[in-house]
PDB file of C-alpha atoms in Angstrom:
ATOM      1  CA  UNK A 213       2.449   8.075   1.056  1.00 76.00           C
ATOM      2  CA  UNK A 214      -1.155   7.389   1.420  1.00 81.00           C
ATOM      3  CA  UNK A 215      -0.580   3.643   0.652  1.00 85.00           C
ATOM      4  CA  UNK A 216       1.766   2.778   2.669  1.00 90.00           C
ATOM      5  CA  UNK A 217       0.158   0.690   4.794  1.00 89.00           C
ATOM      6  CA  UNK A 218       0.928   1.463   8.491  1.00 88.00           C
ATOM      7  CA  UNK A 219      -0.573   4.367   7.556  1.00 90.00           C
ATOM      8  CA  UNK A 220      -3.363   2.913   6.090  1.00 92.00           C
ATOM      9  CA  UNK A 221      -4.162   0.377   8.260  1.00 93.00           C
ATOM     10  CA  UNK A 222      -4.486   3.408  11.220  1.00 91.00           C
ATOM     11  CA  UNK A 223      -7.063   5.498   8.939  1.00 92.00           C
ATOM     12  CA  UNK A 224      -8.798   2.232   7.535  1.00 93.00           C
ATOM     13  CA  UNK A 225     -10.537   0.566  10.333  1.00 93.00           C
ATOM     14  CA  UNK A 226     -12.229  -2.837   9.643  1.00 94.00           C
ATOM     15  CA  UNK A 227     -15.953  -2.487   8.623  1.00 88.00           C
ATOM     16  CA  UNK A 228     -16.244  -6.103  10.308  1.00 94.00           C
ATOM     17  CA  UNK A 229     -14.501  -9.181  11.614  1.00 97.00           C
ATOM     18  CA  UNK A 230     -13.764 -10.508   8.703  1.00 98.00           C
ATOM     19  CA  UNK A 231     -10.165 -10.770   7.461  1.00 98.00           C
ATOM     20  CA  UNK A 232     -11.092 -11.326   3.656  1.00 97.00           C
ATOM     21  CA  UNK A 233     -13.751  -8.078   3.777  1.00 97.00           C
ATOM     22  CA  UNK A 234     -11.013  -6.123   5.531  1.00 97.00           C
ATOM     23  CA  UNK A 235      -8.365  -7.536   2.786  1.00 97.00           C
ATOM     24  CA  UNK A 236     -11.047  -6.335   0.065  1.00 97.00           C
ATOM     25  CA  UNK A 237     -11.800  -3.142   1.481  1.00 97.00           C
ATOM     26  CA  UNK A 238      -7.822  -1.934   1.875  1.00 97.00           C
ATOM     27  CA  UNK A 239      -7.161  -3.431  -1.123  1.00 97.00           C
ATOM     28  CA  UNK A 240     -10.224  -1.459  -2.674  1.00 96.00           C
ATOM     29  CA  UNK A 241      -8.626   2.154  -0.272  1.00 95.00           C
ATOM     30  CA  UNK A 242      -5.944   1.603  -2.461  1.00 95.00           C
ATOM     31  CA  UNK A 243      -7.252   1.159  -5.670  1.00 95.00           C
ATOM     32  CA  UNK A 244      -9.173   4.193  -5.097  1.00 93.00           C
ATOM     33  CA  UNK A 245      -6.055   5.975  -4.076  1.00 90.00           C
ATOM     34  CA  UNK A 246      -4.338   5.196  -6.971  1.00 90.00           C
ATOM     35  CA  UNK A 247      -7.027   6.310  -9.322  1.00 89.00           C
ATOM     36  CA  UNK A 248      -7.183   9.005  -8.146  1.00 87.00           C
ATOM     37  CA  UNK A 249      -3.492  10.180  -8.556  1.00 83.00           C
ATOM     38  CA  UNK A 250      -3.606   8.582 -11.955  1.00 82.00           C
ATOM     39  CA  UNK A 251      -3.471  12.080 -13.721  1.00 84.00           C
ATOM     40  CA  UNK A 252      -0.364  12.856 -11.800  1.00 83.00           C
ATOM     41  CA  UNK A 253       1.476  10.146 -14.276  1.00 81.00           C
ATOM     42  CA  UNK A 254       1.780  13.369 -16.660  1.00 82.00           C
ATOM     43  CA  UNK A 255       3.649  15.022 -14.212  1.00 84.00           C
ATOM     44  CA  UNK A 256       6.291  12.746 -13.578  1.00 88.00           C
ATOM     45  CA  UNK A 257       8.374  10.140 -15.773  1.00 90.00           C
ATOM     46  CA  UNK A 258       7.393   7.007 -16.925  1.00 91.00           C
ATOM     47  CA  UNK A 259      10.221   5.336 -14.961  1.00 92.00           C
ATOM     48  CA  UNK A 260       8.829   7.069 -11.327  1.00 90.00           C
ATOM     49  CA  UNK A 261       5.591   6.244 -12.179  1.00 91.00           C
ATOM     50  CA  UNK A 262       6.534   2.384 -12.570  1.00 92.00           C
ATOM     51  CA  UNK A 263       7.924   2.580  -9.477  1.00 92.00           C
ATOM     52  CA  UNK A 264       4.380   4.171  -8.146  1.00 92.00           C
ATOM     53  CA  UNK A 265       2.708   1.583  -9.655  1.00 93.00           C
ATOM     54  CA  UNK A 266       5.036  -1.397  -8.441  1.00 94.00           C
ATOM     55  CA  UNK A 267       4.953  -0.220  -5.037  1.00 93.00           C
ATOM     56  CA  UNK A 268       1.110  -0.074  -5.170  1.00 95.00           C
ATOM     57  CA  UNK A 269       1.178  -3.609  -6.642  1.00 96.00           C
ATOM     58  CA  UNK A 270       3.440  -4.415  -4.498  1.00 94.00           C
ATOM     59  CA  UNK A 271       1.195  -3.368  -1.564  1.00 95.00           C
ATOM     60  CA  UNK A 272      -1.989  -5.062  -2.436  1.00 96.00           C
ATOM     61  CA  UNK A 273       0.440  -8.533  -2.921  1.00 96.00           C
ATOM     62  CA  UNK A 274       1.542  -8.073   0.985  1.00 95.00           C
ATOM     63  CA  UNK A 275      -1.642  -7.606   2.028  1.00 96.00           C
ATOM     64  CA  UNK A 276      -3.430 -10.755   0.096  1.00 97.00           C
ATOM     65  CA  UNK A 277      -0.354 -13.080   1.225  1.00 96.00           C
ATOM     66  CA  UNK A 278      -1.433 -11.988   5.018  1.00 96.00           C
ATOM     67  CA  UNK A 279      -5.205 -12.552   4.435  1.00 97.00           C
ATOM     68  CA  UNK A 280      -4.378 -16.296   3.245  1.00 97.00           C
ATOM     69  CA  UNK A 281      -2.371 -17.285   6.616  1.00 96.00           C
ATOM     70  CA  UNK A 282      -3.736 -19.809   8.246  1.00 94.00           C
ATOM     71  CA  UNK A 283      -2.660 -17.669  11.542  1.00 93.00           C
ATOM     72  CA  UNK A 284      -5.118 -15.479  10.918  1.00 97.00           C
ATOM     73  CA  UNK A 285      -8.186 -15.515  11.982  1.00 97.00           C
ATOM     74  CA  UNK A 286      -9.951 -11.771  12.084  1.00 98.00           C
ATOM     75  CA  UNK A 287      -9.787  -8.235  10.440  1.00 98.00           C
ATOM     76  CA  UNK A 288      -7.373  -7.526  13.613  1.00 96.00           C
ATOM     77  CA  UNK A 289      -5.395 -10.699  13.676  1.00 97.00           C
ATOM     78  CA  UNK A 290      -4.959  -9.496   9.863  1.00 97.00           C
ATOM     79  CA  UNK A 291      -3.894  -5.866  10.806  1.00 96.00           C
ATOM     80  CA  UNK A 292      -1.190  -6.762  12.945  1.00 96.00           C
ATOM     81  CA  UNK A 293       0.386  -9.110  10.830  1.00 96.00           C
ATOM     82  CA  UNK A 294       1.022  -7.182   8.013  1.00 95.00           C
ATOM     83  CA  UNK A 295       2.173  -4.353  10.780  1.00 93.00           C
ATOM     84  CA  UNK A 296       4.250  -7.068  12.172  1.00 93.00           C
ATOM     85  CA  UNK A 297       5.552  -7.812   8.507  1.00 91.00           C
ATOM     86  CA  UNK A 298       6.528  -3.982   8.004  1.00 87.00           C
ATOM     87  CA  UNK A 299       9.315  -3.889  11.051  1.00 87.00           C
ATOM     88  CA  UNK A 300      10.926  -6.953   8.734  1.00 88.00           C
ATOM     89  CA  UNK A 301      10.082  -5.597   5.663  1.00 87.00           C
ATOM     90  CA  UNK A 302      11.078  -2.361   3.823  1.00 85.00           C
ATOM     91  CA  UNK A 303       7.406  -0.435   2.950  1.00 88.00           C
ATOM     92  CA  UNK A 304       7.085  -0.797  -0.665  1.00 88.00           C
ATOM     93  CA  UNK A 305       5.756   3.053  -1.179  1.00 89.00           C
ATOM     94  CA  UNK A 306       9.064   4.321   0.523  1.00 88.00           C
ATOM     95  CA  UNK A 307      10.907   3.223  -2.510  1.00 88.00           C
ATOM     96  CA  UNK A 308       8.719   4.547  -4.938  1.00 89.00           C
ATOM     97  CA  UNK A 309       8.371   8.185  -2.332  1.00 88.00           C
ATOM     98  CA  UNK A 310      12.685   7.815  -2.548  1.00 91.00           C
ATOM     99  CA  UNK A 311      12.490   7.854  -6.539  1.00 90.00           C
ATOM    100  CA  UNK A 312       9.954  10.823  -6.177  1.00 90.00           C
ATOM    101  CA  UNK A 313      11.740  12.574  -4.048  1.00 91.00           C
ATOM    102  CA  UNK A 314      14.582  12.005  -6.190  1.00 91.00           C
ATOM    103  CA  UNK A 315      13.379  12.862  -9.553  1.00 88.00           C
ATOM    104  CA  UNK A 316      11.311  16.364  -8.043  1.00 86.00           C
ATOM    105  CA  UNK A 317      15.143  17.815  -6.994  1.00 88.00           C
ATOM    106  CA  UNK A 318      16.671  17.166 -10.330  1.00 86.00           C
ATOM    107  CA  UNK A 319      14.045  19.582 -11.599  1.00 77.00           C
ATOM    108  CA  UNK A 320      14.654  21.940  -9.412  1.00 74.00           C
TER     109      UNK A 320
END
């Protein structure tokens, strides 16, 4: 949930102009993210966690192949790109959220 990056791109705000520092930094928000829930893999199976870890993959790939656009020019252009990409695009962490959601109410 944390990755998904409309969500992420609201509570990350660019730490300057540049679209490759803003790349880095997300990119970096969501590394940190995902270390930090890397315990939780214990929790869950190793199929839903592939599916974490593809949609976090998944995520960083999206936002790379918008920094590279030659249509881009700033850490804002960049923003609304990959925003722009989402309404097109299903959010790569809503698949992975599905299969959690999914696997928690067999358990129950």
């Amino acid at each position: 949930e944390r990755i998904n990056p409309s969500k992420l791109l609201i509570r990350v705000a660019p730490i300057s102009n540049d679209k490759n520092d803003y790349a880095n930094y997300v990119i970096a928000q969501i590394e940190q993210e995902f270390e930090h829930n890397l315990t939780q893999q214990i929790y869950i199976s190793n199929a839903c966690w592939n599916y974490i870890s593809t949609a976090k993959n998944a995520t960083i790939q999206m936002i790379r192949k918008a920094s590279v656009s030659e249509n881009v020019t700033d850490a804002n252009g960049l923003r609304e790109l990959i925003l722009k990409d989402l309404f097109e695009k299903e959010v790569p962490s809503n698949t992975a959220l599905s299969y959690i959601k999914n696997e928690v109410s067999e358990l129950w």
